[in-house]
Amino acid sequence: MNRAFGPRPAGRGPTLAQTVDVDPAEQTTVLARRSAVVQLSLAEGRRVLLHPVVLGAVALLAAPWLIEAVTAPAATSYRVLTQESQWIQIPMLLLAAATYLAANLAGLRPFRSGTVGTEGTASMPRWHRSAAQVMGLLGVAAVSSILTVGRLAQLAAQQGAAGRVMPAELLTVPALVLFCGVLGLVVAQLGRTLMVSALILALLTIVVLLLVFAMSDLGWLSLVAYDDPFSPGPTPSELVGRPAGWHVFYLLSASGLLAVVLFWSGGLPRPAGVTGGVLCAALLITTAGAQLAPVSEELVAARQQARTAPAAQQICEIRGSITYCAFPEFDSRIDAWDQVARGALAAVPPSATPHALTIRQRLQVPSTGGRFGPPPLAEWSADDLAAGTPDTVPVSTRWATGGNRVSDQRAVLDLALVLADRLVTGQGLAPEVAPRCGAQGAIVLWVALAADPAVGAALDTVNQASSSSATVSASVLDSSAGYFIGERETTLGTALAARPEARDLVHAHWDQLTDPATSVDEAAELLGLPSPDPITADWAWCR
Amino acid sequence: MSQRWVPDLLDSVRRTTVLTPLLVSSTLGVTLLAALLTLGVRLAPMDVASTLRFSLAVTLVGATFLLDDPARTSTQALPVSPARVAAIRLAFGTAILTVSWIAQLLLAPQLSNSSLPFDPRPFVIEAYGIVVWLWVGAAWRAPHDRKGSGASFAAPALLLLFVALMLLPDSVALFVDGDSPDLVASRWRWAVVLLTGVISLALLLAPSRRRRRS
């Protein structure tokens, strides 16, 4: 204190009190109070941060991430950081709820300990103590930021990470932690019992959950908005268009308004309270409105172009006879696609290998009326011709080679099957599901499985989540287009994949095996494998 | 022995039991599922199970206050042991929880978008397995709390307990999907959780009776 308020050395200019012409004694009191508020905020911040419920929440958030990083790093590969920036807000709601409870218990301390009646005798006004409690929440908000950034850094460092970290989405996390903390303090001040606080938390959970499920724009008026531009799949970050920045200001202005209510109940001078309240309310209304503004027409057009004619937005990389075209943020996936594509080409005889092949990344096809939508094949074809890359093979913005992300691993299987079908049948993608029966179906599956071990692993994961693992079906890019490989064909194809000499056998009988007229039984005989059991069901796509 | 004092005792304990939060949270839990149904939300069976557990978490918020005794000084003077008073309170709470939980279990299948029916019966035990441990926590904390409230521990614990249960590894998972092959094994694990919880609660409440007699 002496160092801060003692006489200044000569020649250093006027003192603060002389400059603003205020009574030095009064100035000293103001500065001392500010210092006391800062000291109290440090103490309150430490108490909230070290509260068991906050520590428990941090542990429950961080432990699975650490365990995953050590024991199953493949599960965190091929993540789209644009999506992850948004999705991380959902688990961080746990820390926000924990902060609410810890702050609430701190706010209830005078009521629970029975000292509320003696507060008037304290030298520090109550709203100063409330201000210290609000400032103390910055510590836990900082911890939430560290957790968020740490998790995103972990995902960004993994193989095949794509997309871009969205700073505004990350800033939402500390903003919502701060909001929940201030709400906990206000509820403590007004409700005065833990019972009220807990029931308000339950009510808040319901509101957030309903708005998340409703998936309406009103979600932006809640804590986290689940308005999902990633449905039905990841998109380049410039096409996302979420008003995340406005949402951060919305949460901060809501926190500010709650803080003013808290300070007001603690004796904040009327002019400051009115000014702060009006300012925060104006900000809240402005940011709420800005969040609910419709998406610009330019963005809608850009999204549509990316779905139907993405060539102009993509970069291409030529590797031998294969050209890979991807949205720039997804070029880290080319290595993985190349591994599958080279494996598929190596599985077929050189005579069946095309001179040139282009694999082009495409966005998932939105569903129509709850059913798989038709792929825009005509638009894709025109775009490919204009780009000088006809008959491209589509590949999704999704990808995964480990973990349990079924829809992402399905993309691996889809690429392998589309490629295998192109190489075996020579046909392009049809608007409806194409059944591949007979020897041809078994060979399509074998080429796909021989392409890369990741394809077999993906098939296992998909089968585990599926009601039927006896057949293989693929819906390319979640559209109505795809392939169906029958039960007997699947049995023969997987049995063939288990044999080390399969490649030589298939190459020796390639023409017969890829002939649509060759049956499964004939193929089994050619390959020296037992014929699969006959189908007993009344109806089957492939018999 | 005459049983005429029983209604008086039940009425006396009921009036000193914190039932309002449980009544409110039980209503909120049912409201959540009813609101989702009204909004036309239809979910995959896996998501129906998660939503049912969310509504259970909301319901159990009120249960954490059941053993709080705002009239502790009065109830200590009752001619029955504190353990018996606590048992009566737990019976009241279990009854309210059961009514709400049955309503939620009946509403949940309506949320399913699957052609296969959602069977809520395997989920019945989960509510009791969790609530008994919340009451264990509350009963453990109450003697150490300045106001004799165990909810200051149990309410935050509820939040962490639910998330911890979600994160359990597959080999010891308690929250599993209705169509999981691990469903039966997980129900046995729930039975162990419930049984150990009941024993722990009985042990926690019993010493106060011994102290009273001495």
XYZ file of N, CA, C and O in Angstrom, chain A residues 407-478:
288
model
N -20.777 -42.489 -39.843
C -21.042 -41.766 -41.093
C -19.744 -41.322 -41.756
O -19.657 -41.258 -42.990
N -18.717 -41.037 -40.966
C -17.432 -40.635 -41.545
C -16.712 -41.839 -42.160
O -16.104 -41.730 -43.225
N -16.790 -42.983 -41.478
C -16.134 -44.180 -42.029
C -16.880 -44.700 -43.256
O -16.290 -45.328 -44.129
N -18.174 -44.425 -43.323
C -18.950 -44.833 -44.495
C -18.387 -44.162 -45.755
O -18.447 -44.717 -46.851
N -17.824 -42.965 -45.594
C -17.258 -42.244 -46.745
C -16.074 -43.006 -47.344
O -15.852 -42.976 -48.563
N -15.307 -43.677 -46.479
C -14.172 -44.484 -46.955
C -14.700 -45.640 -47.808
O -14.214 -45.905 -48.908
N -15.725 -46.307 -47.287
C -16.336 -47.435 -47.995
C -16.949 -46.961 -49.314
O -16.816 -47.630 -50.356
N -17.612 -45.793 -49.269
C -18.261 -45.263 -50.479
C -17.237 -45.015 -51.589
O -17.455 -45.387 -52.742
N -16.128 -44.347 -51.248
C -15.125 -44.049 -52.279
C -14.588 -45.353 -52.874
O -14.470 -45.486 -54.105
N -14.285 -46.316 -52.018
C -13.735 -47.582 -52.507
C -14.738 -48.298 -53.401
O -14.367 -48.843 -54.452
N -16.021 -48.287 -53.013
C -17.036 -48.982 -53.816
C -17.295 -48.279 -55.146
O -17.434 -48.937 -56.183
N -17.349 -46.941 -55.143
C -17.575 -46.204 -56.398
C -16.415 -46.455 -57.354
O -16.611 -46.709 -58.550
N -15.203 -46.390 -56.812
C -14.018 -46.642 -57.640
C -14.018 -48.070 -58.179
O -13.787 -48.306 -59.373
N -14.293 -49.031 -57.300
C -14.285 -50.442 -57.693
C -15.336 -50.683 -58.764
O -15.087 -51.391 -59.753
N -16.510 -50.087 -58.562
C -17.577 -50.284 -59.550
C -17.184 -49.690 -60.904
O -17.451 -50.280 -61.952
N -16.546 -48.522 -60.881
C -16.085 -47.891 -62.129
C -15.096 -48.810 -62.837
O -15.156 -48.990 -64.052
N -14.174 -49.393 -62.072
C -13.129 -50.230 -62.671
C -13.685 -51.568 -63.160
O -13.247 -52.099 -64.175
N -14.679 -52.114 -62.445
C -15.202 -53.442 -62.793
C -16.276 -53.350 -63.879
O -16.272 -54.099 -64.844
N -17.222 -52.408 -63.711
C -18.344 -52.341 -64.658
C -18.139 -51.287 -65.736
O -18.823 -51.316 -66.753
N -17.270 -50.313 -65.468
C -17.058 -49.230 -66.428
C -18.194 -48.224 -66.445
O -18.229 -47.322 -67.282
N -19.131 -48.357 -65.509
C -20.285 -47.451 -65.485
C -20.082 -46.334 -64.457
O -19.391 -46.520 -63.463
N -20.743 -45.214 -64.742
C -20.691 -44.093 -63.801
C -21.806 -44.212 -62.781
O -22.546 -45.199 -62.756
N -21.922 -43.194 -61.956
C -22.928 -43.187 -60.896
C -24.325 -43.038 -61.499
O -24.546 -42.196 -62.367
N -25.264 -43.868 -61.053
C -26.656 -43.770 -61.508
C -27.450 -42.998 -60.458
O -27.052 -42.939 -59.297
N -28.597 -42.384 -60.866
C -29.356 -41.594 -59.877
C -30.000 -42.450 -58.781
O -30.332 -41.951 -57.722
N -30.189 -43.734 -59.039
C -30.799 -44.625 -58.041
C -29.787 -45.698 -57.628
O -28.748 -45.862 -58.271
N -30.118 -46.433 -56.585
C -29.233 -47.511 -56.119
C -29.107 -48.573 -57.212
O -30.102 -49.026 -57.768
N -27.868 -48.944 -57.531
C -27.621 -49.955 -58.560
C -27.283 -51.276 -57.893
O -26.267 -51.375 -57.195
N -28.107 -52.306 -58.074
C -27.764 -53.613 -57.505
C -26.635 -54.256 -58.301
O -26.638 -54.212 -59.528
N -25.671 -54.778 -57.614
C -24.560 -55.472 -58.290
C -24.658 -56.945 -57.882
O -24.277 -57.319 -56.771
N -25.184 -57.747 -58.808
C -25.436 -59.156 -58.509
C -24.479 -60.041 -59.304
O -23.805 -59.576 -60.218
N -24.447 -61.296 -58.933
C -23.618 -62.253 -59.640
C -22.138 -62.041 -59.354
O -21.751 -61.353 -58.388
N -21.295 -62.604 -60.221
C -19.845 -62.520 -60.026
C -19.376 -61.072 -59.968
O -18.487 -60.720 -59.170
N -20.016 -60.226 -60.784
C -19.619 -58.817 -60.829
C -19.708 -58.165 -59.434
O -18.814 -57.415 -59.027
N -20.799 -58.460 -58.715
C -20.982 -57.893 -57.379
C -19.874 -58.326 -56.435
O -19.333 -57.524 -55.663
N -19.526 -59.628 -56.491
C -18.470 -60.144 -55.603
C -17.131 -59.485 -55.927
O -16.350 -59.154 -55.011
N -16.873 -59.277 -57.226
C -15.583 -58.692 -57.613
C -15.532 -57.202 -57.247
O -14.495 -56.691 -56.819
N -16.665 -56.497 -57.391
C -16.704 -55.077 -56.970
C -16.332 -54.988 -55.485
O -15.489 -54.172 -55.085
N -16.932 -55.854 -54.680
C -16.637 -55.817 -53.236
C -15.181 -56.194 -52.974
O -14.505 -55.557 -52.151
N -14.683 -57.192 -53.697
C -13.295 -57.608 -53.460
C -12.310 -56.476 -53.813
O -11.374 -56.208 -53.059
N -12.544 -55.806 -54.965
C -11.643 -54.699 -55.355
C -11.671 -53.607 -54.280
O -10.627 -53.062 -53.887
N -12.870 -53.308 -53.787
C -12.986 -52.272 -52.742
C -12.207 -52.678 -51.493
O -11.454 -51.875 -50.925
N -12.369 -53.937 -51.074
C -11.685 -54.392 -49.852
C -10.177 -54.507 -50.064
O -9.398 -54.289 -49.124
N -9.760 -54.839 -51.307
C -8.329 -54.985 -51.578
C -7.628 -53.631 -51.688
O -6.395 -53.560 -51.650
N -8.426 -52.560 -51.842
C -7.835 -51.233 -52.062
C -6.993 -50.792 -50.873
O -5.884 -50.266 -51.046
N -7.515 -51.006 -49.670
C -6.815 -50.492 -48.486
C -7.401 -51.179 -47.239
O -8.618 -51.416 -47.192
N -6.584 -51.492 -46.240
C -7.140 -52.098 -45.019
C -8.190 -51.207 -44.349
O -9.072 -51.706 -43.642
N -8.086 -49.888 -44.578
C -9.064 -48.973 -43.969
C -10.476 -49.249 -44.465
O -11.456 -49.000 -43.746
N -10.604 -49.792 -45.690
C -11.933 -50.068 -46.247
C -12.584 -51.222 -45.475
O -13.761 -51.153 -45.108
N -11.818 -52.270 -45.214
C -12.342 -53.401 -44.444
C -12.724 -52.970 -43.036
O -13.776 -53.372 -42.515
N -11.888 -52.120 -42.432
C -12.184 -51.627 -41.080
C -13.463 -50.789 -41.098
O -14.299 -50.887 -40.184
N -13.608 -49.981 -42.150
C -14.817 -49.152 -42.269
C -16.044 -50.036 -42.431
O -17.092 -49.777 -41.821
N -15.923 -51.107 -43.231
C -17.063 -52.019 -43.427
C -17.451 -52.671 -42.098
O -18.642 -52.793 -41.785
N -16.451 -53.055 -41.298
C -16.738 -53.647 -39.989
C -17.511 -52.667 -39.107
O -18.483 -53.034 -38.446
N -17.048 -51.411 -39.091
C -17.707 -50.392 -38.255
C -19.139 -50.170 -38.717
O -20.067 -50.079 -37.897
N -19.315 -50.072 -40.043
C -20.658 -49.847 -40.591
C -21.555 -51.039 -40.274
O -22.715 -50.866 -39.887
N -21.007 -52.251 -40.395
C -21.806 -53.442 -40.112
C -22.240 -53.504 -38.655
O -23.351 -53.929 -38.337
N -21.344 -53.089 -37.764
C -21.681 -53.114 -36.327
C -22.868 -52.208 -36.020
O -23.642 -52.465 -35.117
N -22.974 -51.114 -36.782
C -24.059 -50.159 -36.536
C -25.287 -50.469 -37.381
O -26.287 -49.763 -37.304
N -25.187 -51.514 -38.202
C -26.274 -51.799 -39.138
C -27.075 -52.999 -38.667
O -26.589 -53.858 -37.928
N -28.359 -53.039 -39.111
C -29.199 -54.180 -38.726
C -28.851 -55.425 -39.539
O -29.133 -56.539 -39.131
N -28.234 -55.246 -40.725
C -27.878 -56.394 -41.560
C -26.436 -56.274 -42.017
O -26.057 -55.297 -42.653
N -25.620 -57.257 -41.647
C -24.235 -57.248 -42.089
C -24.010 -58.289 -43.182
O -22.892 -58.518 -43.609
N -25.114 -58.921 -43.633
C -24.973 -59.970 -44.648
C -24.807 -59.381 -46.042
O -24.278 -60.032 -46.937
N -25.282 -58.156 -46.230
C -25.162 -57.492 -47.530
C -24.362 -56.207 -47.348
O -24.114 -55.774 -46.222
N -23.971 -55.604 -48.468
C -23.265 -54.315 -48.415
C -24.066 -53.323 -49.234
O -24.422 -53.605 -50.386
N -24.383 -52.192 -48.618
C -25.062 -51.149 -49.378
C -24.373 -49.827 -49.099
O -23.885 -49.586 -47.995
N -24.318 -49.006 -50.135
C -23.665 -47.704 -49.997
C -24.559 -46.654 -50.613
O -25.065 -46.823 -51.719
N -24.804 -45.586 -49.837
C -25.546 -44.444 -50.361
C -24.525 -43.334 -50.556
O -24.054 -42.738 -49.596
N -24.157 -43.091 -51.804
C -23.063 -42.167 -52.068
C -23.458 -40.745 -51.686
O -24.487 -40.237 -52.144
N -22.697 -40.129 -50.818
C -22.918 -38.756 -50.354
C -24.314 -38.583 -49.750
O -24.929 -37.522 -49.862
N -24.816 -39.622 -49.113
C -26.159 -39.596 -48.511
C -27.240 -39.286 -49.539
O -28.266 -38.674 -49.211
